[in-house]
Amino acid sequence: QSQLVESGGGLVQPGGSLRLSCAASGFTLDDYAIGWFRQAPGKEREGVSSISYYDDSTNYADSVKGRFTISRDNPKNTVYLQMNSLKPEDTAVYYCATNPGGKASLLEAVYDHWGQGTQVTVSS
């Protein structure tokens, strides 16, 4: 059975860092573009970052540029989201998802397989 599992969330103080992991079982992440999304309480889910299948090009939401970094570890079949200089407004459930189209995109509609999410809380 194909699964995506996010991990690495938790409680962190403002200015702190977390590294989220998106691990796949039953299929190879390197065959897809991967996106990270987040949903804060009372808000719609939004795209945070993505990495392409073709050339590992990346893109980021303006709100996280310069603070978050997406990367792949193909031998581990895992995609990471390194989050630095965290702010209270980064508090959300973070999801990873696969895009069979292959291009990096922050459009939710192009993603077809989602994990269950991991909670990130930024608070003092």
PDB file of N, CA and C in Angstrom, residues 37-80:
ATOM      1  N   PHE A  37       2.508  21.616   2.153  1.00  0.00           N
ATOM      2  CA  PHE A  37       1.390  22.523   2.363  1.00  0.00           C
ATOM      3  C   PHE A  37       1.151  22.657   3.860  1.00  0.00           C
ATOM      4  N   ARG A  38       0.402  23.659   4.252  1.00  0.00           N
ATOM      5  CA  ARG A  38       0.060  23.803   5.666  1.00  0.00           C
ATOM      6  C   ARG A  38      -1.348  24.365   5.801  1.00  0.00           C
ATOM      7  N   GLN A  39      -1.955  24.020   6.913  1.00  0.00           N
ATOM      8  CA  GLN A  39      -3.288  24.532   7.204  1.00  0.00           C
ATOM      9  C   GLN A  39      -3.345  24.948   8.665  1.00  0.00           C
ATOM     10  N   ALA A  40      -3.552  26.239   8.858  1.00  0.00           N
ATOM     11  CA  ALA A  40      -3.697  26.788  10.199  1.00  0.00           C
ATOM     12  C   ALA A  40      -5.165  26.745  10.606  1.00  0.00           C
ATOM     13  N   PRO A  41      -5.431  26.751  11.898  1.00  0.00           N
ATOM     14  CA  PRO A  41      -6.825  26.709  12.353  1.00  0.00           C
ATOM     15  C   PRO A  41      -7.657  27.837  11.748  1.00  0.00           C
ATOM     16  N   GLY A  42      -8.793  27.481  11.180  1.00  0.00           N
ATOM     17  CA  GLY A  42      -9.692  28.469  10.615  1.00  0.00           C
ATOM     18  C   GLY A  42      -9.280  29.026   9.277  1.00  0.00           C
ATOM     19  N   LYS A  43      -8.203  28.486   8.703  1.00  0.00           N
ATOM     20  CA  LYS A  43      -7.716  28.979   7.416  1.00  0.00           C
ATOM     21  C   LYS A  43      -7.686  27.867   6.383  1.00  0.00           C
ATOM     22  N   GLU A  44      -7.631  28.266   5.126  1.00  0.00           N
ATOM     23  CA  GLU A  44      -7.517  27.297   4.047  1.00  0.00           C
ATOM     24  C   GLU A  44      -6.084  26.769   3.975  1.00  0.00           C
ATOM     25  N   ARG A  45      -5.968  25.563   3.419  1.00  0.00           N
ATOM     26  CA  ARG A  45      -4.635  25.001   3.224  1.00  0.00           C
ATOM     27  C   ARG A  45      -3.900  25.820   2.159  1.00  0.00           C
ATOM     28  N   GLU A  46      -2.617  26.040   2.386  1.00  0.00           N
ATOM     29  CA  GLU A  46      -1.820  26.846   1.461  1.00  0.00           C
ATOM     30  C   GLU A  46      -0.514  26.132   1.127  1.00  0.00           C
ATOM     31  N   GLY A  47      -0.029  26.403  -0.072  1.00  0.00           N
ATOM     32  CA  GLY A  47       1.241  25.839  -0.501  1.00  0.00           C
ATOM     33  C   GLY A  47       2.402  26.547   0.174  1.00  0.00           C
ATOM     34  N   VAL A  48       3.375  25.780   0.604  1.00  0.00           N
ATOM     35  CA  VAL A  48       4.546  26.316   1.294  1.00  0.00           C
ATOM     36  C   VAL A  48       5.783  26.214   0.415  1.00  0.00           C
ATOM     37  N   SER A  49       6.018  25.019  -0.131  1.00  0.00           N
ATOM     38  CA  SER A  49       7.212  24.801  -0.929  1.00  0.00           C
ATOM     39  C   SER A  49       7.017  23.565  -1.775  1.00  0.00           C
ATOM     40  N   SER A  50       7.761  23.487  -2.879  1.00  0.00           N
ATOM     41  CA  SER A  50       7.706  22.287  -3.703  1.00  0.00           C
ATOM     42  C   SER A  50       9.042  22.092  -4.403  1.00  0.00           C
ATOM     43  N   ILE A  51       9.276  20.850  -4.826  1.00  0.00           N
ATOM     44  CA  ILE A  51      10.505  20.489  -5.527  1.00  0.00           C
ATOM     45  C   ILE A  51      10.121  19.628  -6.715  1.00  0.00           C
ATOM     46  N   SER A  52      10.721  19.941  -7.856  1.00  0.00           N
ATOM     47  CA  SER A  52      10.305  19.281  -9.087  1.00  0.00           C
ATOM     48  C   SER A  52      10.901  17.891  -9.221  1.00  0.00           C
ATOM     49  N   TYR A  53      10.307  17.131 -10.126  1.00  0.00           N
ATOM     50  CA  TYR A  53      10.834  15.815 -10.481  1.00  0.00           C
ATOM     51  C   TYR A  53      12.000  15.954 -11.449  1.00  0.00           C
ATOM     52  N   TYR A  54      11.927  16.922 -12.372  1.00  0.00           N
ATOM     53  CA  TYR A  54      12.837  17.006 -13.507  1.00  0.00           C
ATOM     54  C   TYR A  54      14.258  17.383 -13.112  1.00  0.00           C
ATOM     55  N   ASP A  55      14.365  18.457 -12.326  1.00  0.00           N
ATOM     56  CA  ASP A  55      15.698  18.993 -12.054  1.00  0.00           C
ATOM     57  C   ASP A  55      15.865  19.449 -10.618  1.00  0.00           C
ATOM     58  N   ASP A  56      14.939  19.023  -9.769  1.00  0.00           N
ATOM     59  CA  ASP A  56      14.958  19.427  -8.360  1.00  0.00           C
ATOM     60  C   ASP A  56      14.887  20.936  -8.182  1.00  0.00           C
ATOM     61  N   SER A  57      14.332  21.626  -9.172  1.00  0.00           N
ATOM     62  CA  SER A  57      14.089  23.056  -8.952  1.00  0.00           C
ATOM     63  C   SER A  57      13.029  23.208  -7.870  1.00  0.00           C
ATOM     64  N   THR A  58      13.073  24.329  -7.188  1.00  0.00           N
ATOM     65  CA  THR A  58      12.207  24.525  -6.030  1.00  0.00           C
ATOM     66  C   THR A  58      11.450  25.841  -6.131  1.00  0.00           C
ATOM     67  N   ASN A  59      10.379  25.936  -5.396  1.00  0.00           N
ATOM     68  CA  ASN A  59       9.734  27.229  -5.206  1.00  0.00           C
ATOM     69  C   ASN A  59       9.153  27.302  -3.802  1.00  0.00           C
ATOM     70  N   TYR A  60       8.909  28.540  -3.388  1.00  0.00           N
ATOM     71  CA  TYR A  60       8.499  28.794  -2.019  1.00  0.00           C
ATOM     72  C   TYR A  60       7.431  29.881  -1.986  1.00  0.00           C
ATOM     73  N   ALA A  61       6.550  29.762  -1.021  1.00  0.00           N
ATOM     74  CA  ALA A  61       5.630  30.855  -0.759  1.00  0.00           C
ATOM     75  C   ALA A  61       6.421  32.058  -0.261  1.00  0.00           C
ATOM     76  N   ASP A  62       5.949  33.243  -0.581  1.00  0.00           N
ATOM     77  CA  ASP A  62       6.660  34.458  -0.173  1.00  0.00           C
ATOM     78  C   ASP A  62       6.848  34.511   1.339  1.00  0.00           C
ATOM     79  N   SER A  63       5.893  33.979   2.070  1.00  0.00           N
ATOM     80  CA  SER A  63       5.934  34.066   3.534  1.00  0.00           C
ATOM     81  C   SER A  63       7.043  33.237   4.156  1.00  0.00           C
ATOM     82  N   VAL A  64       7.624  32.301   3.397  1.00  0.00           N
ATOM     83  CA  VAL A  64       8.664  31.429   3.959  1.00  0.00           C
ATOM     84  C   VAL A  64       9.998  31.546   3.231  1.00  0.00           C
ATOM     85  N   LYS A  65      10.052  32.326   2.187  1.00  0.00           N
ATOM     86  CA  LYS A  65      11.302  32.473   1.423  1.00  0.00           C
ATOM     87  C   LYS A  65      12.421  32.962   2.329  1.00  0.00           C
ATOM     88  N   GLY A  66      13.573  32.323   2.182  1.00  0.00           N
ATOM     89  CA  GLY A  66      14.726  32.691   2.984  1.00  0.00           C
ATOM     90  C   GLY A  66      14.754  32.025   4.347  1.00  0.00           C
ATOM     91  N   ARG A  67      13.670  31.366   4.738  1.00  0.00           N
ATOM     92  CA  ARG A  67      13.606  30.703   6.046  1.00  0.00           C
ATOM     93  C   ARG A  67      13.458  29.186   5.910  1.00  0.00           C
ATOM     94  N   PHE A  68      12.742  28.745   4.892  1.00  0.00           N
ATOM     95  CA  PHE A  68      12.479  27.313   4.698  1.00  0.00           C
ATOM     96  C   PHE A  68      13.278  26.809   3.506  1.00  0.00           C
ATOM     97  N   THR A  69      13.698  25.538   3.581  1.00  0.00           N
ATOM     98  CA  THR A  69      14.416  24.895   2.487  1.00  0.00           C
ATOM     99  C   THR A  69      13.878  23.488   2.285  1.00  0.00           C
ATOM    100  N   ILE A  70      13.518  23.190   1.051  1.00  0.00           N
ATOM    101  CA  ILE A  70      13.042  21.842   0.705  1.00  0.00           C
ATOM    102  C   ILE A  70      14.182  21.083   0.037  1.00  0.00           C
ATOM    103  N   SER A  71      14.264  19.784   0.311  1.00  0.00           N
ATOM    104  CA  SER A  71      15.329  18.975  -0.285  1.00  0.00           C
ATOM    105  C   SER A  71      14.889  17.524  -0.346  1.00  0.00           C
ATOM    106  N   ARG A  72      15.600  16.757  -1.192  1.00  0.00           N
ATOM    107  CA  ARG A  72      15.331  15.324  -1.322  1.00  0.00           C
ATOM    108  C   ARG A  72      16.521  14.518  -0.826  1.00  0.00           C
ATOM    109  N   ASP A  73      16.234  13.343  -0.298  1.00  0.00           N
ATOM    110  CA  ASP A  73      17.257  12.329  -0.033  1.00  0.00           C
ATOM    111  C   ASP A  73      16.741  11.064  -0.705  1.00  0.00           C
ATOM    112  N   ASN A  74      17.167  10.851  -1.933  1.00  0.00           N
ATOM    113  CA  ASN A  74      16.605   9.738  -2.711  1.00  0.00           C
ATOM    114  C   ASN A  74      16.897   8.375  -2.107  1.00  0.00           C
ATOM    115  N   PRO A  75      18.115   8.100  -1.630  1.00  0.00           N
ATOM    116  CA  PRO A  75      18.346   6.773  -1.024  1.00  0.00           C
ATOM    117  C   PRO A  75      17.415   6.485   0.151  1.00  0.00           C
ATOM    118  N   LYS A  76      17.017   7.548   0.860  1.00  0.00           N
ATOM    119  CA  LYS A  76      16.109   7.365   1.990  1.00  0.00           C
ATOM    120  C   LYS A  76      14.648   7.501   1.590  1.00  0.00           C
ATOM    121  N   ASN A  77      14.414   7.804   0.304  1.00  0.00           N
ATOM    122  CA  ASN A  77      13.050   7.958  -0.191  1.00  0.00           C
ATOM    123  C   ASN A  77      12.272   8.965   0.663  1.00  0.00           C
ATOM    124  N   THR A  78      12.921  10.075   0.927  1.00  0.00           N
ATOM    125  CA  THR A  78      12.384  11.073   1.854  1.00  0.00           C
ATOM    126  C   THR A  78      12.622  12.477   1.306  1.00  0.00           C
ATOM    127  N   VAL A  79      11.653  13.339   1.540  1.00  0.00           N
ATOM    128  CA  VAL A  79      11.799  14.763   1.244  1.00  0.00           C
ATOM    129  C   VAL A  79      11.720  15.519   2.566  1.00  0.00           C
ATOM    130  N   TYR A  80      12.557  16.533   2.700  1.00  0.00           N
ATOM    131  CA  TYR A  80      12.632  17.284   3.944  1.00  0.00           C
ATOM    132  C   TYR A  80      12.166  18.721   3.734  1.00  0.00           C
TER     133      TYR A  80
END
